[in-house]
Structure formats: structure tokens, C-alpha cells
Amino acid sequence: MSETLFEKIINKEIPSDIIYEDDQSIVIKDINPQAPVHLLIIPKKPIPMLSKATESDKELLGHLMLVAGKLSKLLILDDTFNIVINNGENAGQTIFHLHLHLLSGKSFNWLPA
Ligand code: 5GP
């Protein structure tokens, strides 16, 4: 299988604004921000989408959530942010490597358009 765009970013083959990185994840600025703060929390393991995750990914999925909380403190987001996961093409997913959108600094109506 060919590398996803996010694998290329993780491998530093493509440049990005990296906000945070650890052994299991990387956090970058979204290239097309939909809020004053729009970050992508990406697992280094290339899971195509949330619904393809398995029991063995349980700890990793929890880790990604904890990274969101860590970013809130790091970037002083005042505990105010939204997490969005698009799962599947019809739900707006365009990059088939699981990622969490972290959005802050803007109020969204539920559901965002
Ligand atoms: P999705 O639509 O799959 O949920 O989210 C993909 C996100 O990746 C979009 O918000 C899009 O703006 C962002 N994106 C696409 N290409 C790049 C890129 O080359 N660099 C960065 N940093 N973000 C990208």
C-alpha cells in the first residue's frame, strides 16, 4: 500500500508545522484551518479510520484523547475545544489515516457544516 500523506508528514518527507510529537503520535497545524486553532492529532500507526481500529488499538485511542487534554494545557485553550473525527468519505474524511481535529477559538453550531 502506498504511504498516506500523514505518513509522509510523520516521516518528515513533507514539511508541516509540528506542535507536539511523542512516540505514538504527532500533532500538526491543519493547512486549511476552520478555527483560530485547528490542529490534527495523528497516530503514527496508520489506522485508515476510526471504524477500522481494533481492540489492540484501545490504548492508542486513549492516548490520542489524552494528547488533546495535554494540548489544551500547553496552548492555554482554557479547557475550551472541540474534537471531530470524520469517519468515511460520506462523513467528509479526505485522508485515510485516522486523525482527530482539535478546534478552538470559535463556537460551532452542532453539527458543524
Ligand atoms: P479529513 O477531511 O480527512 O477529516 O481531514 C483532513 C485534513 O487534513 C483537512 O482538514 C485538510 O485541511 C488537512 N490537510 C490536507 N492536506 C494537508 C497538508 O498537506 N498538510 C496539513 N498540515 N494539513 C493538510
PDB file of C-alpha atoms and ligand atoms in Angstrom:
ATOM      1  CA  MET A   1       0.000   0.000   0.000  1.00  0.00           C
ATOM      2  CA  SER A   2       1.258   3.495  -0.783  1.00  0.00           C
ATOM      3  CA  GLU A   3       2.078   5.885   2.046  1.00  0.00           C
ATOM      4  CA  THR A   4      -0.650   8.255   3.181  1.00  0.00           C
ATOM      5  CA  LEU A   5       0.026  11.990   3.239  1.00  0.00           C
ATOM      6  CA  PHE A   6       0.175  11.807   7.028  1.00  0.00           C
ATOM      7  CA  GLU A   7       2.770   9.004   6.934  1.00  0.00           C
ATOM      8  CA  LYS A   8       4.896  11.286   4.743  1.00  0.00           C
ATOM      9  CA  ILE A   9       4.433  14.084   7.298  1.00  0.00           C
ATOM     10  CA  ILE A  10       5.275  11.706  10.193  1.00  0.00           C
ATOM     11  CA  ASN A  11       8.405  10.572   8.314  1.00  0.00           C
ATOM     12  CA  LYS A  12       9.311  14.252   7.654  1.00  0.00           C
ATOM     13  CA  GLU A  13       9.224  13.657   3.897  1.00  0.00           C
ATOM     14  CA  ILE A  14       6.697  16.516   3.685  1.00  0.00           C
ATOM     15  CA  PRO A  15       7.089  19.630   5.857  1.00  0.00           C
ATOM     16  CA  SER A  16       4.418  20.651   8.353  1.00  0.00           C
ATOM     17  CA  ASP A  17       4.005  22.841  11.418  1.00  0.00           C
ATOM     18  CA  ILE A  18       4.591  20.319  14.194  1.00  0.00           C
ATOM     19  CA  ILE A  19       3.116  21.409  17.527  1.00  0.00           C
ATOM     20  CA  TYR A  20       3.757  18.232  19.532  1.00  0.00           C
ATOM     21  CA  GLU A  21       5.238  14.792  18.993  1.00  0.00           C
ATOM     22  CA  ASP A  22       5.740  11.656  21.062  1.00  0.00           C
ATOM     23  CA  ASP A  23       6.425   8.001  20.337  1.00  0.00           C
ATOM     24  CA  GLN A  24       2.816   7.266  19.354  1.00  0.00           C
ATOM     25  CA  SER A  25       1.509  10.485  17.856  1.00  0.00           C
ATOM     26  CA  ILE A  26       2.210  13.749  16.108  1.00  0.00           C
ATOM     27  CA  VAL A  27       0.211  16.986  16.196  1.00  0.00           C
ATOM     28  CA  ILE A  28       0.329  19.413  13.283  1.00  0.00           C
ATOM     29  CA  LYS A  29      -1.454  22.596  12.265  1.00  0.00           C
ATOM     30  CA  ASP A  30      -4.168  22.000   9.677  1.00  0.00           C
ATOM     31  CA  ILE A  31      -3.194  23.548   6.334  1.00  0.00           C
ATOM     32  CA  ASN A  32      -6.737  24.891   5.878  1.00  0.00           C
ATOM     33  CA  PRO A  33      -7.800  25.986   9.376  1.00  0.00           C
ATOM     34  CA  GLN A  34     -11.514  26.158  10.187  1.00  0.00           C
ATOM     35  CA  ALA A  35     -10.934  27.912  13.534  1.00  0.00           C
ATOM     36  CA  PRO A  36      -8.211  30.130  15.070  1.00  0.00           C
ATOM     37  CA  VAL A  37      -6.689  26.921  16.458  1.00  0.00           C
ATOM     38  CA  HIS A  38      -7.104  23.895  14.187  1.00  0.00           C
ATOM     39  CA  LEU A  39      -4.771  21.006  14.893  1.00  0.00           C
ATOM     40  CA  LEU A  40      -4.644  17.431  13.687  1.00  0.00           C
ATOM     41  CA  ILE A  41      -3.776  14.764  16.262  1.00  0.00           C
ATOM     42  CA  ILE A  42      -2.423  11.854  14.248  1.00  0.00           C
ATOM     43  CA  PRO A  43      -1.379   8.398  15.473  1.00  0.00           C
ATOM     44  CA  LYS A  44       1.909   7.229  13.989  1.00  0.00           C
ATOM     45  CA  LYS A  45       0.245   3.879  13.355  1.00  0.00           C
ATOM     46  CA  PRO A  46      -1.612   4.240  10.031  1.00  0.00           C
ATOM     47  CA  ILE A  47      -5.146   3.157  11.000  1.00  0.00           C
ATOM     48  CA  PRO A  48      -7.280   4.163   7.966  1.00  0.00           C
ATOM     49  CA  MET A  49     -10.284   5.333  10.007  1.00  0.00           C
ATOM     50  CA  LEU A  50     -11.782   5.029  13.487  1.00  0.00           C
ATOM     51  CA  SER A  51     -14.087   2.179  12.484  1.00  0.00           C
ATOM     52  CA  LYS A  52     -11.070   0.113  11.388  1.00  0.00           C
ATOM     53  CA  ALA A  53      -9.475   0.355  14.823  1.00  0.00           C
ATOM     54  CA  THR A  54      -9.419  -2.872  16.831  1.00  0.00           C
ATOM     55  CA  GLU A  55      -9.185  -3.928  20.465  1.00  0.00           C
ATOM     56  CA  SER A  56      -5.405  -3.797  20.137  1.00  0.00           C
ATOM     57  CA  ASP A  57      -5.685  -0.033  19.418  1.00  0.00           C
ATOM     58  CA  LYS A  58      -7.552   0.698  22.658  1.00  0.00           C
ATOM     59  CA  GLU A  59      -4.558   2.171  24.450  1.00  0.00           C
ATOM     60  CA  LEU A  60      -3.509   4.216  21.417  1.00  0.00           C
ATOM     61  CA  LEU A  61      -7.011   5.690  21.046  1.00  0.00           C
ATOM     62  CA  GLY A  62      -6.979   6.672  24.710  1.00  0.00           C
ATOM     63  CA  HIS A  63      -3.540   8.185  24.236  1.00  0.00           C
ATOM     64  CA  LEU A  64      -4.822  10.440  21.438  1.00  0.00           C
ATOM     65  CA  MET A  65      -7.561  11.753  23.735  1.00  0.00           C
ATOM     66  CA  LEU A  66      -5.031  12.462  26.467  1.00  0.00           C
ATOM     67  CA  VAL A  67      -2.849  14.328  23.948  1.00  0.00           C
ATOM     68  CA  ALA A  68      -5.850  16.597  23.291  1.00  0.00           C
ATOM     69  CA  GLY A  69      -6.027  17.397  27.003  1.00  0.00           C
ATOM     70  CA  LYS A  70      -2.277  17.987  27.097  1.00  0.00           C
ATOM     71  CA  LEU A  71      -2.530  20.429  24.166  1.00  0.00           C
ATOM     72  CA  SER A  72      -5.292  22.309  25.940  1.00  0.00           C
ATOM     73  CA  LYS A  73      -2.876  22.988  28.820  1.00  0.00           C
ATOM     74  CA  LEU A  74       0.158  23.550  26.565  1.00  0.00           C
ATOM     75  CA  LEU A  75      -1.602  26.090  24.332  1.00  0.00           C
ATOM     76  CA  ILE A  76      -3.709  27.593  27.145  1.00  0.00           C
ATOM     77  CA  LEU A  77      -7.006  26.793  25.419  1.00  0.00           C
ATOM     78  CA  ASP A  78      -8.892  27.415  28.667  1.00  0.00           C
ATOM     79  CA  ASP A  79     -10.342  23.868  28.514  1.00  0.00           C
ATOM     80  CA  THR A  80     -12.401  25.020  25.513  1.00  0.00           C
ATOM     81  CA  PHE A  81     -12.116  22.998  22.338  1.00  0.00           C
ATOM     82  CA  ASN A  82     -13.957  20.621  20.029  1.00  0.00           C
ATOM     83  CA  ILE A  83     -12.708  17.249  18.855  1.00  0.00           C
ATOM     84  CA  VAL A  84     -14.009  15.996  15.500  1.00  0.00           C
ATOM     85  CA  ILE A  85     -13.306  12.695  13.776  1.00  0.00           C
ATOM     86  CA  ASN A  86     -14.587  12.289  10.221  1.00  0.00           C
ATOM     87  CA  ASN A  87     -15.085   8.598   9.520  1.00  0.00           C
ATOM     88  CA  GLY A  88     -15.580   7.634   5.883  1.00  0.00           C
ATOM     89  CA  GLU A  89     -15.819   9.548   2.628  1.00  0.00           C
ATOM     90  CA  ASN A  90     -19.514  10.391   3.108  1.00  0.00           C
ATOM     91  CA  ALA A  91     -18.707  11.882   6.502  1.00  0.00           C
ATOM     92  CA  GLY A  92     -16.131  14.214   4.949  1.00  0.00           C
ATOM     93  CA  GLN A  93     -12.995  12.159   5.517  1.00  0.00           C
ATOM     94  CA  THR A  94     -10.427  13.007   2.840  1.00  0.00           C
ATOM     95  CA  ILE A  95      -7.239  11.493   4.274  1.00  0.00           C
ATOM     96  CA  PHE A  96      -7.496   7.815   5.123  1.00  0.00           C
ATOM     97  CA  HIS A  97      -5.169   7.819   8.086  1.00  0.00           C
ATOM     98  CA  LEU A  98      -7.051   8.310  11.368  1.00  0.00           C
ATOM     99  CA  HIS A  99      -6.801  11.813  12.809  1.00  0.00           C
ATOM    100  CA  LEU A 100      -8.592  13.923  15.384  1.00  0.00           C
ATOM    101  CA  HIS A 101      -9.361  17.523  14.529  1.00  0.00           C
ATOM    102  CA  LEU A 102      -8.862  19.798  17.556  1.00  0.00           C
ATOM    103  CA  LEU A 103     -10.650  23.113  17.036  1.00  0.00           C
ATOM    104  CA  SER A 104     -10.591  26.071  19.409  1.00  0.00           C
ATOM    105  CA  GLY A 105     -11.246  29.811  19.425  1.00  0.00           C
ATOM    106  CA  LYS A 106     -14.561  29.596  17.584  1.00  0.00           C
ATOM    107  CA  SER A 107     -18.074  28.492  18.561  1.00  0.00           C
ATOM    108  CA  PHE A 108     -19.660  25.870  16.321  1.00  0.00           C
ATOM    109  CA  ASN A 109     -23.319  25.087  15.898  1.00  0.00           C
ATOM    110  CA  TRP A 110     -23.911  21.384  16.313  1.00  0.00           C
ATOM    111  CA  LEU A 111     -23.311  19.731  13.855  1.00  0.00           C
ATOM    112  CA  PRO A 112     -20.712  21.850  12.043  1.00  0.00           C
ATOM    113  CA  ALA A 113     -21.498  22.320   8.332  1.00  0.00           C
TER     114      ALA A 113
HETATM  115  P1  5GP B   1     -10.411  14.987   6.907  1.00  0.00           P
HETATM  116  O1  5GP B   1     -11.191  15.727   5.839  1.00  0.00           O
HETATM  117  O2  5GP B   1      -9.796  13.730   6.325  1.00  0.00           O
HETATM  118  O3  5GP B   1     -11.157  14.751   8.177  1.00  0.00           O
HETATM  119  O4  5GP B   1      -9.237  15.947   7.320  1.00  0.00           O
HETATM  120  C1  5GP B   1      -8.076  16.111   6.574  1.00  0.00           C
HETATM  121  C2  5GP B   1      -7.489  17.440   6.968  1.00  0.00           C
HETATM  122  O5  5GP B   1      -6.151  17.475   6.511  1.00  0.00           O
HETATM  123  C3  5GP B   1      -8.209  18.635   6.339  1.00  0.00           C
HETATM  124  O6  5GP B   1      -8.707  19.478   7.363  1.00  0.00           O
HETATM  125  C4  5GP B   1      -7.133  19.312   5.489  1.00  0.00           C
HETATM  126  O7  5GP B   1      -7.212  20.720   5.539  1.00  0.00           O
HETATM  127  C5  5GP B   1      -5.845  18.785   6.104  1.00  0.00           C
HETATM  128  N1  5GP B   1      -4.742  18.705   5.163  1.00  0.00           N
HETATM  129  C6  5GP B   1      -4.786  18.263   3.880  1.00  0.00           C
HETATM  130  N2  5GP B   1      -3.557  18.285   3.331  1.00  0.00           N
HETATM  131  C7  5GP B   1      -2.712  18.751   4.292  1.00  0.00           C
HETATM  132  C8  5GP B   1      -1.310  19.005   4.313  1.00  0.00           C
HETATM  133  O8  5GP B   1      -0.566  18.796   3.342  1.00  0.00           O
HETATM  134  N3  5GP B   1      -0.797  19.495   5.476  1.00  0.00           N
HETATM  135  C9  5GP B   1      -1.581  19.738   6.576  1.00  0.00           C
HETATM  136  N4  5GP B   1      -0.977  20.223   7.659  1.00  0.00           N
HETATM  137  N5  5GP B   1      -2.909  19.503   6.584  1.00  0.00           N
HETATM  138  C10 5GP B   1      -3.475  19.018   5.454  1.00  0.00           C
END
